[in-house]
Short mmCIF file of C-alpha atoms in Angstrom, two decimals:
data_model
loop_
_atom_site.label_atom_id
_atom_site.label_comp_id
_atom_site.label_asym_id
_atom_site.label_seq_id
_atom_site.Cartn_x
_atom_site.Cartn_y
_atom_site.Cartn_z
CA MET A 252 -121.48 54.76 92.36
CA GLY A 253 -118.47 54.48 94.66
CA LEU A 254 -116.95 51.62 92.65
CA GLY A 255 -113.57 51.08 91.07
CA CYS A 256 -113.35 49.98 87.45
CA CYS A 257 -112.76 46.30 88.21
CA GLU A 258 -115.55 46.12 90.79
CA PHE A 259 -117.97 47.92 88.45
CA LEU A 260 -117.24 45.46 85.65
CA ARG A 261 -117.56 42.51 88.03
CA GLN A 262 -121.01 43.58 89.19
CA LEU A 263 -122.09 44.47 85.67
CA ASP A 264 -120.94 41.08 84.38
CA ALA A 265 -122.86 39.29 87.12
CA HIS A 266 -126.09 41.03 86.06
CA ARG A 267 -125.42 40.38 82.37
CA GLU A 268 -124.71 36.71 83.05
CA ARG A 269 -128.02 36.39 84.89
CA VAL A 270 -129.94 38.06 82.07
CA ALA A 271 -128.15 36.00 79.41
CA HIS A 272 -128.96 32.79 81.27
CA GLU A 273 -132.67 33.64 81.42
CA PHE A 274 -132.63 34.64 77.75
CA ASP A 275 -131.02 31.34 76.75
CA GLU A 276 -133.44 29.35 78.87
CA LEU A 277 -136.41 31.08 77.25
CA LEU A 278 -135.31 31.47 73.63
CA GLY A 279 -132.50 28.99 73.18
CA GLY A 280 -129.63 31.46 73.03
CA PRO A 281 -128.75 34.24 70.63
CA PRO A 282 -128.35 33.24 66.96
CA LYS A 283 -125.03 33.94 65.32
CA LYS A 284 -125.10 37.06 63.20
CA THR A 285 -124.83 36.45 59.47
CA CYS A 286 -124.08 38.79 56.65
CA SER A 287 -124.18 38.16 52.89
CA GLY A 288 -123.33 41.65 51.66
CA PRO A 289 -120.05 42.35 49.86
CA GLY A 290 -118.82 44.60 52.66
CA CYS A 291 -119.43 42.10 55.44
CA LYS A 292 -116.31 40.09 56.27
CA GLN A 293 -116.50 39.17 59.92
CA ALA A 294 -118.78 36.14 59.63
CA ASP A 295 -116.95 34.78 56.60
CA ASP A 296 -113.55 35.47 58.11
CA ALA A 297 -114.22 33.80 61.47
CA PRO A 298 -113.78 30.18 60.26
CA ALA A 299 -110.60 31.10 58.41
CA ASP A 300 -109.28 32.93 61.44
CA TRP A 301 -109.93 29.91 63.60
CA ASP A 302 -108.07 27.65 61.17
CA ALA A 303 -105.14 30.03 60.97
CA VAL A 304 -104.89 30.42 64.73
CA ILE A 305 -105.16 26.67 65.36
CA GLN A 306 -102.56 25.77 62.74
CA ALA A 307 -100.03 28.10 64.38
CA GLN A 308 -100.25 26.31 67.75
CA PRO A 309 -98.27 23.36 69.14
CA ALA A 310 -100.06 20.03 68.73
CA ALA A 311 -101.54 19.80 72.26
CA VAL A 312 -102.79 23.40 72.23
CA ALA A 313 -104.16 23.05 68.67
CA GLU A 314 -106.12 19.92 69.61
CA ARG A 315 -107.58 21.65 72.66
CA MET A 316 -108.66 24.61 70.50
CA ARG A 317 -110.33 22.29 67.96
CA GLN A 318 -112.39 20.70 70.72
CA TRP A 319 -113.19 24.10 72.16
CA ARG A 320 -114.21 25.62 68.85
CA GLU A 321 -117.12 23.18 68.48
CA GLN A 322 -118.69 24.00 71.83
CA PRO A 323 -122.05 25.84 71.73
CA ARG A 324 -120.76 28.41 74.22
CA VAL A 325 -118.00 29.39 71.76
CA GLN A 326 -120.24 29.22 68.68
CA GLN A 327 -122.80 31.52 70.29
CA LEU A 328 -120.34 34.32 70.91
CA SER A 329 -121.00 37.58 69.10
CA ASP A 330 -118.70 38.40 66.19
CA LYS A 331 -117.03 41.08 68.30
CA ALA A 332 -116.35 38.67 71.15
CA THR A 333 -115.13 36.00 68.72
CA GLY A 334 -112.72 38.50 67.19
CA ARG A 335 -111.34 39.38 70.62
CA LEU A 336 -110.99 35.74 71.55
CA LEU A 337 -109.07 34.98 68.36
CA ARG A 338 -106.75 37.91 68.98
CA ILE A 339 -106.00 36.54 72.44
CA LEU A 340 -105.31 33.05 71.09
CA ARG A 341 -103.22 34.38 68.20
CA GLN A 342 -101.06 36.41 70.55
CA THR A 343 -100.68 33.41 72.84
CA GLY A 344 -99.45 31.39 69.86
CA LEU A 345 -96.84 34.02 69.06
CA TRP A 346 -95.53 33.92 72.63
CA LEU A 347 -95.40 30.13 72.45
CA GLN A 348 -93.28 30.37 69.31
CA ASP A 349 -90.74 32.76 70.81
CA GLY A 350 -90.57 30.83 74.09
CA SER A 351 -92.01 33.55 76.34
CA ALA A 352 -95.05 31.38 77.16
CA THR A 353 -95.42 27.67 77.94
CA GLU A 354 -97.84 25.06 76.65
CA ALA A 355 -99.05 24.49 80.21
CA GLY A 356 -99.88 28.19 80.51
CA ALA A 357 -101.68 28.22 77.15
CA LEU A 358 -103.76 25.14 78.00
CA ARG A 359 -104.74 26.54 81.37
CA LEU A 360 -105.61 29.87 79.74
CA ILE A 361 -108.05 28.07 77.43
CA ALA A 362 -109.61 26.27 80.39
CA TRP A 363 -109.88 29.55 82.30
CA LEU A 364 -111.41 31.45 79.37
CA GLU A 365 -113.92 28.67 78.78
CA LEU A 366 -115.65 29.51 82.05
CA LEU A 367 -115.76 33.24 81.31
CA LEU A 368 -116.78 33.54 77.68
CA ARG A 369 -120.00 35.37 78.49
CA ARG A 370 -118.11 37.99 80.45
CA GLU A 371 -116.85 39.93 77.47
CA SER A 372 -115.22 42.56 79.67
CA TYR A 373 -112.49 40.03 80.50
CA LEU A 374 -111.84 39.42 76.80
CA ALA A 375 -111.70 43.18 76.24
CA LEU A 376 -109.25 43.64 79.13
CA LEU A 377 -106.88 40.96 77.81
CA VAL A 378 -106.97 42.39 74.28
CA GLU A 379 -106.45 45.96 75.41
CA ARG A 380 -103.75 45.13 78.00
CA PRO A 381 -101.28 42.63 76.46
CA LEU A 382 -99.09 42.90 79.57
CA VAL A 383 -101.96 41.56 81.68
CA LEU A 384 -102.44 38.67 79.24
CA LYS A 385 -98.73 37.82 79.25
CA ARG A 386 -98.52 37.92 83.04
CA LEU A 387 -101.68 35.82 83.26
CA ILE A 388 -100.28 33.09 80.99
CA SER A 389 -97.02 33.12 82.95
CA LEU A 390 -98.88 32.75 86.24
CA LEU A 391 -101.11 29.99 84.89
CA GLY A 392 -98.13 28.12 83.53
CA ALA A 393 -96.13 28.33 86.74
CA ALA A 394 -98.30 25.96 88.81
CA ARG A 395 -101.71 24.33 88.96
CA TRP A 396 -103.03 25.97 92.13
CA PRO A 397 -102.98 29.54 90.72
CA ALA A 398 -105.12 28.34 87.81
CA HIS A 399 -107.80 27.02 90.17
CA TYR A 400 -107.63 30.17 92.28
CA LEU A 401 -108.19 32.30 89.19
CA GLN A 402 -111.16 30.16 88.18
CA GLN A 403 -112.73 30.78 91.59
CA HIS A 404 -111.87 34.50 91.64
CA PRO A 405 -111.46 35.70 88.04
CA GLY A 406 -111.85 39.37 88.93
CA VAL A 407 -108.44 39.46 90.58
CA ILE A 408 -106.66 39.50 87.20
CA ASP A 409 -107.10 43.28 87.28
CA GLU A 410 -104.24 43.23 89.81
CA LEU A 411 -101.89 42.14 87.00
CA ALA A 412 -102.24 45.58 85.41
CA SER A 413 -100.36 47.23 88.28
CA GLU A 414 -96.84 48.26 87.35
CA ALA A 415 -95.84 48.12 91.02
CA LEU A 416 -97.19 44.60 91.58
CA PHE A 417 -93.85 42.81 91.72
CA GLY A 418 -91.96 45.53 93.53
CA GLU A 419 -94.18 45.70 96.61
CA ARG A 420 -95.04 43.65 99.68
CA PHE A 421 -98.25 43.50 101.68
CA ASP A 422 -98.83 46.84 103.43
CA ALA A 423 -101.27 46.43 106.33
CA GLN A 424 -101.82 50.17 106.79
CA ALA A 425 -102.57 50.73 103.11
CA PHE A 426 -104.86 47.69 103.11
CA ARG A 427 -106.84 49.09 106.07
CA GLN A 428 -107.09 52.49 104.43
CA GLU A 429 -108.36 51.04 101.16
CA LEU A 430 -111.03 48.99 102.94
CA HIS A 431 -112.05 52.06 104.96
CA GLU A 432 -112.50 54.07 101.76
CA ARG A 433 -114.48 51.31 100.06
CA ARG A 434 -116.75 51.00 103.06
CA ALA A 435 -117.24 54.78 103.14
CA ALA A 436 -118.29 54.65 99.49
CA LEU A 437 -120.90 52.01 100.32
CA ALA A 438 -122.09 54.04 103.30
CA SER A 439 -122.55 57.11 101.11
CA THR A 440 -125.32 55.27 99.25
CA SER A 441 -126.62 53.40 102.36
CA GLU A 442 -125.38 50.09 100.98
CA ASP A 443 -123.07 49.15 103.84
CA ASP A 444 -125.25 46.35 105.21
CA GLU A 445 -123.77 43.12 106.55
CA GLU A 446 -123.93 41.25 103.25
CA ALA A 447 -122.13 44.06 101.42
CA LEU A 448 -119.41 44.19 104.08
CA LEU A 449 -118.93 40.42 103.98
CA ASN A 450 -118.42 40.57 100.22
CA LEU A 451 -116.13 43.58 100.52
CA LEU A 452 -113.89 41.74 102.97
CA ARG A 453 -113.76 38.67 100.75
CA ARG A 454 -112.93 40.58 97.57
CA ALA A 455 -110.14 42.46 99.34
CA HIS A 456 -108.78 39.21 100.79
CA HIS A 457 -108.79 37.40 97.45
CA ALA A 458 -107.09 40.31 95.69
CA GLU A 459 -104.32 40.51 98.31
CA VAL A 460 -103.73 36.75 98.31
CA PHE A 461 -103.47 36.93 94.53
CA ARG A 462 -100.87 39.71 94.72
CA THR A 463 -98.75 37.59 97.05
CA LEU A 464 -99.28 34.55 94.81
CA ALA A 465 -98.15 36.47 91.71
CA ARG A 466 -94.97 37.64 93.47
CA ASP A 467 -94.39 34.14 94.78
CA VAL A 468 -94.54 32.29 91.45
CA GLU A 469 -92.41 34.99 89.84
CA GLY A 470 -89.72 34.21 92.41
CA ARG A 471 -89.88 37.65 94.03
CA LEU A 472 -90.59 36.25 97.53
CA THR A 473 -89.03 33.51 99.63
CA VAL A 474 -91.21 30.91 101.36
CA GLU A 475 -90.66 32.76 104.65
CA GLN A 476 -91.74 36.07 103.10
CA VAL A 477 -94.87 34.49 101.65
CA ALA A 478 -95.74 33.13 105.10
CA ASP A 479 -95.02 36.48 106.76
CA ASP A 480 -97.28 38.36 104.31
CA LEU A 481 -100.13 35.84 104.49
CA SER A 482 -99.93 35.81 108.30
CA LEU A 483 -99.96 39.61 108.50
CA LEU A 484 -102.92 39.65 106.11
CA ALA A 485 -104.79 37.25 108.40
CA ASP A 486 -103.97 39.40 111.46
CA THR A 487 -105.23 42.51 109.66
CA LEU A 488 -108.42 40.90 108.41
CA LEU A 489 -109.21 39.51 111.85
CA SER A 490 -108.81 43.01 113.33
CA ILE A 491 -111.02 44.66 110.71
CA THR A 492 -113.65 41.92 110.85
CA VAL A 493 -113.89 42.10 114.64
CA HIS A 494 -114.32 45.89 114.45
CA TRP A 495 -117.01 45.81 111.74
CA CYS A 496 -118.81 42.82 113.25
CA TRP A 497 -118.91 44.52 116.67
CA GLU A 498 -120.53 47.60 115.11
CA HIS A 499 -123.34 45.35 113.78
CA PHE A 500 -123.69 43.38 117.04
CA LYS A 501 -126.98 44.07 118.83
CA GLY A 502 -125.48 43.34 122.24
CA ARG A 503 -122.72 45.93 121.85
CA HIS A 504 -122.34 47.69 125.21
CA ARG A 505 -119.00 49.46 124.79
CA GLU A 506 -116.94 51.12 122.07
CA ALA A 507 -114.65 48.13 121.48
CA PRO A 508 -114.92 44.51 122.60
CA GLN A 509 -112.57 43.39 125.35
CA LEU A 510 -111.69 40.26 123.44
CA ALA A 511 -108.38 38.53 122.83
CA ILE A 512 -107.84 36.31 119.80
CA ILE A 513 -104.94 33.95 120.43
CA GLY A 514 -103.33 32.37 117.39
CA TYR A 515 -101.82 28.89 117.46
CA GLY A 516 -100.18 26.64 114.91
CA LYS A 517 -99.27 28.23 111.58
CA LEU A 518 -101.03 31.47 112.48
CA GLY A 519 -99.23 31.66 115.82
CA GLY A 520 -95.88 30.81 114.24
CA LYS A 521 -96.44 33.14 111.26
CA GLU A 522 -96.13 30.24 108.84
CA LEU A 523 -99.48 30.49 107.03
CA GLY A 524 -99.75 29.15 103.50
CA TYR A 525 -102.38 29.52 100.80
CA GLY A 526 -105.63 28.08 102.05
CA SER A 527 -104.37 27.49 105.61
CA ASP A 528 -107.04 27.44 108.27
CA LEU A 529 -106.70 29.55 111.41
CA ASP A 530 -106.14 27.87 114.80
CA ILE A 531 -107.54 30.41 117.24
CA VAL A 532 -108.84 30.69 120.78
CA PHE A 533 -111.13 33.45 122.10
CA ALA A 534 -110.89 34.92 125.61
CA PHE A 535 -112.67 38.00 127.00
CA ASN A 536 -111.77 40.35 129.82
CA ASP A 537 -114.98 42.21 130.62
CA THR A 538 -116.64 42.81 133.99
CA ALA A 539 -120.17 43.20 132.60
CA ASP A 540 -122.67 40.99 134.44
CA ASN A 541 -123.71 39.21 131.24
CA ALA A 542 -120.23 39.09 129.72
CA PRO A 543 -120.12 35.27 129.21
CA GLU A 544 -123.43 35.23 127.31
CA LEU A 545 -122.64 38.45 125.44
CA TYR A 546 -119.24 37.33 124.17
CA ALA A 547 -120.51 33.85 123.36
CA ALA A 548 -123.11 35.45 121.09
CA PHE A 549 -120.57 37.84 119.59
CA VAL A 550 -118.02 35.12 118.83
CA ARG A 551 -120.72 33.03 117.11
CA LYS A 552 -121.54 36.03 114.95
CA LEU A 553 -117.86 36.68 114.30
CA MET A 554 -117.30 33.05 113.29
CA SER A 555 -120.14 33.41 110.80
CA TRP A 556 -118.59 36.56 109.34
CA LEU A 557 -115.29 34.73 108.88
CA THR A 558 -116.51 31.39 107.53
CA VAL A 559 -119.87 31.85 105.79
CA LYS A 560 -119.72 31.39 102.02
CA THR A 561 -121.20 34.26 100.04
CA GLY A 562 -121.17 34.85 96.32
CA GLU A 563 -117.56 35.97 96.80
CA GLY A 564 -116.51 32.81 98.66
CA ASP A 565 -115.31 32.75 102.28
CA LEU A 566 -112.49 34.29 104.27
CA TYR A 567 -110.98 31.49 106.35
CA GLU A 568 -111.69 28.08 107.79
CA ILE A 569 -111.49 28.36 111.59
CA ASP A 570 -110.25 25.63 113.95
CA THR A 571 -110.99 26.18 117.65
CA GLN A 572 -109.96 22.74 118.96
CA LEU A 573 -107.13 24.24 121.02
CA ARG A 574 -109.51 26.11 123.30
CA PRO A 575 -109.60 24.87 126.91
CA ASN A 576 -111.10 21.36 126.99
CA GLY A 577 -111.10 21.16 123.18
CA ASN A 578 -114.37 20.56 121.35
CA SER A 579 -116.18 19.92 124.62
CA GLY A 580 -115.19 23.32 126.01
CA LEU A 581 -116.77 26.74 125.65
CA LEU A 582 -116.16 28.61 122.40
CA VAL A 583 -115.05 31.66 124.41
CA THR A 584 -113.91 31.86 128.05
CA SER A 585 -112.88 34.61 130.41
CA PHE A 586 -109.19 35.42 130.27
CA ASP A 587 -108.88 34.50 133.95
CA ALA A 588 -110.24 31.00 133.22
CA TYR A 589 -107.94 30.65 130.20
CA ALA A 590 -104.89 31.68 132.27
CA ALA A 591 -105.78 29.32 135.14
CA TYR A 592 -106.22 26.42 132.72
CA GLN A 593 -102.88 27.00 131.02
CA GLN A 594 -100.97 27.62 134.26
CA GLN A 595 -102.20 24.42 135.93
CA ARG A 596 -104.34 26.15 138.55
CA GLY A 597 -107.37 24.25 139.72
CA SER A 598 -108.60 20.76 138.88
CA ASN A 599 -109.11 21.43 135.16
CA THR A 600 -105.70 22.03 133.56
CA ALA A 601 -103.93 21.84 130.22
CA TRP A 602 -102.14 18.75 128.93
CA THR A 603 -98.51 18.68 127.81
CA TRP A 604 -99.50 18.77 124.13
CA GLU A 605 -101.39 22.00 124.84
CA HIS A 606 -98.22 23.46 126.34
CA GLN A 607 -96.38 22.33 123.20
CA ALA A 608 -98.89 24.36 121.22
CA MET A 609 -98.30 27.33 123.53
CA THR A 610 -94.68 27.54 122.36
CA ARG A 611 -95.99 28.79 118.99
CA ALA A 612 -98.90 30.86 120.31
CA ARG A 613 -99.27 34.64 120.17
CA CYS A 614 -101.95 37.22 120.87
CA VAL A 615 -103.16 38.17 117.40
CA LEU A 616 -105.78 40.68 118.49
CA GLY A 617 -106.59 42.48 121.72
CA SER A 618 -105.91 45.61 123.73
CA ASP A 619 -102.41 46.41 124.93
CA ALA A 620 -103.39 45.13 128.36
CA LEU A 621 -104.61 41.81 126.92
CA HIS A 622 -101.44 41.44 124.86
CA ALA A 623 -99.36 41.95 128.00
CA ARG A 624 -101.47 39.50 130.01
CA PHE A 625 -101.17 36.83 127.33
CA ASP A 626 -97.40 37.29 127.05
CA ALA A 627 -97.12 36.87 130.82
CA VAL A 628 -99.23 33.69 130.75
CA ARG A 629 -97.26 32.24 127.85
CA GLU A 630 -93.93 32.92 129.55
CA ALA A 631 -95.16 31.40 132.80
CA VAL A 632 -96.28 28.27 130.93
CA ILE A 633 -93.13 27.67 128.90
CA THR A 634 -90.75 28.44 131.77
CA ALA A 635 -92.58 26.37 134.39
CA PRO A 636 -90.41 23.77 136.19
CA ARG A 637 -90.61 20.37 134.48
CA GLU A 638 -89.06 16.95 134.98
CA ARG A 639 -87.25 16.58 131.66
CA ALA A 640 -87.47 12.79 131.40
CA GLN A 641 -91.24 12.90 131.91
CA LEU A 642 -91.58 15.79 129.46
CA ALA A 643 -89.62 13.86 126.83
CA HIS A 644 -91.73 10.75 127.43
CA GLU A 645 -94.97 12.66 126.90
CA ILE A 646 -93.74 14.46 123.80
CA LEU A 647 -92.44 11.22 122.28
CA ALA A 648 -95.76 9.51 123.00
CA MET A 649 -97.65 12.32 121.28
CA ARG A 650 -95.27 12.16 118.32
CA GLU A 651 -95.88 8.43 117.96
CA ARG A 652 -99.66 8.91 118.01
CA LEU A 653 -99.35 11.56 115.31
CA ARG A 654 -97.08 9.29 113.27
CA GLU A 655 -99.60 6.47 113.46
CA ALA A 656 -102.37 8.80 112.29
CA HIS A 657 -100.30 9.78 109.22
CA ARG A 658 -98.40 6.60 108.51
CA ALA A 659 -97.19 6.62 104.93
CA SER A 660 -97.84 3.67 102.65
CA GLY A 661 -94.92 2.32 100.64
CA ALA A 662 -91.39 3.66 100.70
CA LEU A 663 -92.14 7.33 100.03
CA PHE A 664 -91.03 10.04 102.46
CA ASP A 665 -93.75 12.36 103.79
CA LEU A 666 -92.24 15.86 103.94
CA LYS A 667 -94.30 16.81 106.98
CA HIS A 668 -95.05 13.65 108.95
CA GLY A 669 -92.32 11.23 107.87
CA GLN A 670 -89.39 10.27 110.07
CA GLY A 671 -86.89 13.09 109.60
CA GLY A 672 -89.61 15.44 108.41
CA MET A 673 -90.95 18.83 109.46
CA VAL A 674 -92.98 17.61 112.44
CA ASP A 675 -89.85 16.05 113.96
CA VAL A 676 -88.19 19.48 113.87
CA GLU A 677 -91.24 21.10 115.44
CA PHE A 678 -91.44 18.56 118.27
CA ALA A 679 -87.72 18.84 118.97
CA VAL A 680 -87.97 22.63 119.19
CA GLN A 681 -91.00 22.38 121.47
CA TYR A 682 -89.05 20.14 123.84
CA LEU A 683 -86.11 22.54 123.84
CA VAL A 684 -88.36 25.49 124.67
CA LEU A 685 -90.32 23.75 127.43
CA ALA A 686 -87.25 22.12 128.98
CA HIS A 687 -84.75 24.97 128.78
CA SER A 688 -86.41 28.37 128.36
CA ALA A 689 -86.43 28.94 132.14
CA ALA A 690 -82.63 28.99 132.08
CA HIS A 691 -82.19 30.40 128.55
CA ALA A 692 -84.25 33.53 127.94
CA GLY A 693 -83.44 33.48 124.21
CA LEU A 694 -85.78 30.51 123.77
CA ARG A 695 -88.82 32.29 125.20
CA GLU A 696 -89.47 34.55 122.24
CA ASN A 697 -91.79 33.19 119.52
CA LYS A 698 -89.16 33.42 116.76
CA GLY A 699 -90.11 30.40 114.67
CA ASN A 700 -88.42 27.02 114.42
CA ILE A 701 -85.45 28.21 112.35
CA GLY A 702 -84.58 31.07 114.70
CA LEU A 703 -85.04 28.95 117.81
CA LEU A 704 -82.78 26.18 116.49
CA GLU A 705 -80.01 28.71 115.91
CA ARG A 706 -80.48 30.09 119.43
CA ALA A 707 -80.49 26.62 120.98
CA GLU A 708 -77.16 25.81 119.34
CA GLN A 709 -75.70 29.15 120.45
CA ALA A 710 -76.82 28.35 124.01
CA GLY A 711 -74.93 25.05 123.92
CA LEU A 712 -78.07 22.93 124.02
CA LEU A 713 -77.17 21.24 120.74
CA PRO A 714 -73.84 19.92 119.41
CA PRO A 715 -71.99 22.36 117.13
CA GLY A 716 -73.53 22.48 113.65
CA VAL A 717 -76.57 20.33 114.48
CA GLY A 718 -78.99 23.21 115.06
CA HIS A 719 -77.78 25.15 112.02
CA ALA A 720 -78.01 22.09 109.74
CA ALA A 721 -81.49 21.25 111.03
CA ALA A 722 -82.60 24.86 110.46
CA ASP A 723 -81.38 24.70 106.85
CA ALA A 724 -83.10 21.33 106.40
CA TYR A 725 -86.36 22.65 107.79
CA ARG A 726 -86.21 25.60 105.39
CA THR A 727 -85.62 23.26 102.45
CA LEU A 728 -88.45 20.94 103.52
CA ARG A 729 -90.81 23.93 103.74
CA GLN A 730 -89.77 25.03 100.27
CA ALA A 731 -90.38 21.55 98.86
CA GLN A 732 -93.79 21.34 100.54
CA HIS A 733 -94.67 24.82 99.29
CA ARG A 734 -93.76 23.97 95.68
CA ALA A 735 -95.67 20.70 95.80
CA ARG A 736 -98.82 22.35 97.10
CA LEU A 737 -98.60 25.15 94.52
CA ASN A 738 -98.46 22.53 91.79
CA GLU A 739 -101.04 20.30 93.51
CA GLU A 740 -98.55 17.46 93.70
CA PRO A 741 -98.15 14.89 96.50
CA THR A 742 -96.02 15.91 99.47
CA ARG A 743 -94.52 12.43 99.59
CA VAL A 744 -91.30 11.97 97.64
CA PRO A 745 -88.68 9.25 97.06
CA PRO A 746 -86.50 9.14 100.21
CA GLN A 747 -83.27 9.74 98.30
CA GLN A 748 -84.60 13.08 97.03
CA LEU A 749 -84.07 14.83 100.39
CA ALA A 750 -81.69 12.41 102.05
CA GLN A 751 -79.31 15.09 103.34
CA GLU A 752 -82.15 17.05 104.94
CA ARG A 753 -83.54 13.93 106.59
CA ARG A 754 -80.14 13.12 108.06
CA ALA A 755 -79.88 16.63 109.49
CA VAL A 756 -83.32 16.37 111.11
CA LEU A 757 -82.59 12.90 112.52
CA ALA A 758 -79.32 14.21 113.96
CA LEU A 759 -81.32 16.93 115.72
CA TRP A 760 -83.84 14.36 116.97
CA ASN A 761 -81.09 12.13 118.38
CA ALA A 762 -79.32 15.10 119.99
CA VAL A 763 -82.53 16.23 121.70
CA PHE A 764 -84.15 12.95 122.70
CA THR A 765 -81.68 10.06 122.43
CA ALA A 766 -78.71 11.89 123.99
CA ARG A 767 -80.55 14.38 126.18
CA GLU A 768 -79.17 12.89 129.37
CA ASN A 769 -75.70 13.92 128.19
CA ALA A 770 -76.76 17.36 126.98
CA PRO A 771 -75.73 20.41 129.01
CA GLY A 772 -78.48 21.94 131.13
#
C-alpha cells in the first residue's frame, strides 16, 4: 500500500473511528462484554484492577482517574482495551513512585488518552513500547504546549520510538528524500492528487516539528538551535511546496517558476519558534507576456497550499504585509518593481521602517540569479547614504508607536515590547546596520542580532562591553520568552526578575541613540 506502519495505523484508526461513531449513533454503543463462567476473569477483575491502580496513585492523579473511570467512553471500552489502559496507568503509577515521572505528566497523559480511547492502536503501542510511554510522559510533563500539540497531532508519538531521536538534528536532505519516496509510493497507486500531497506535507511537517520539540524539552538543543532547525524546516517546506504546487498549476509554462520568496522577520533572521507565522514577499523574474497574471494566479494557489486546513491541519500562517505598499499592494510583483521600490527609484518608494525590515531579510527561495539579485538589492538598501539624525528620529518614532500598541498594564515587564526588552535590541541593531554598514562591511551580513552586536562593538561603534552584554541579555530574554511560550505562561514578568538584562539593553539603547552624536563614525 506504500504506507509506513504509523501512517497505516493512522488511516485505519480514522476509518474505524468513523464506523464506530455511526454504530454508536444507530445502536447506542457496544455493550460491555460479560461472563459468568468460572474461567472468565476479565470482567470481574476489571473493577478490582481499577481500584488497585487508583489507590497506588498520588491524590491528584487518583482523583482524576476516579472521574475518568465513570465516563461512558471509558466504560464502553472492550475488555482488551481496558486491560491495556490499566497496564498503562499502572506503569505510570510505578514511575511516579520512583520519581522518574511527574504528576503534571501523568495528568496530561490522562487528558491525552481521553481523546484517543477509541484508537486502540495507540494503547497497544504504549503497552508494547514502554520506552515510548516513558518518553511521552516526560514530554507531557515538561510543558503545556507539547501536550496541546500532541492532542492535535497524536500520530507523531511514533517518533518517540526512534533510538536516534535525541542524537540527531534536522537534516534537510534526508527530509526531502523521505518526502520524495512517500510521494512516489502514492504515485504508484495513482493517489498523488492535490489533497493527498497537502496531507503528506502536513504530516511530515508535524512529525519534524515534534522531533525538534522533543529534543528541545529534553535540553538537547539551545534556543538558537531550535530556531535554526525550525527556520531550515520552513525553508525546505517552502521549496518542496513551490515545486509540487507548480507541477499542479494549469498555467505552468516552464520547468520551474522564476519566483523569489523573500523572508522577513523571524523567518528572515532565522529565529522561528513553534507556531511562528512566515513574513514573506513574492517577486517574479519572467519575460512571458502574461507573467503578472500567471504568477498572481500561481501565488494564490501556493498560498492555499500553505495555509488551507485539511484533516491534517495546516502548514503555516502567512503574513504578506511587508510587500511593496503593504496590504494595498499586489500579492506578487516583478523583481524589477520590487528592487525599484526598495532602492527609492521612482515616485513610489519604501519607508524607513521597511528598510529596517530589510536588515533581517533574505532570499529564502529562488534561482541562483535571483538570490544574487536580491543580495545586491539588500546591500544597496542598507548601505545607502543616510542622514543619521533623521534616521534616528524616524526609528525612534516607529519604536514609540510600537510601544503604544503594546503598552503593558501594571508594573510587569514585557520581555519583547517592554522598555529594555527584545524589541529595543532589534531597533538598536537596525539603526547600527542602516547608519554604519556602508563604512563597516561586517554589519552587512544577515548574522542575527547577537552576531551583529558583537561585530558593532569590535568595529568601535559601541563602548567596550556594551555590545557583548546586550548580546548576552538578548539571548537570555529569548530563552525566557521561549520557556514561557512552551509552558503557555505570560511573557510579562516582575521587573526585578531580569533586572540585569534590562540594564544591559538600556545601556545599548543609550549608547546608540542618546549618545550617538559622540559615537565614532
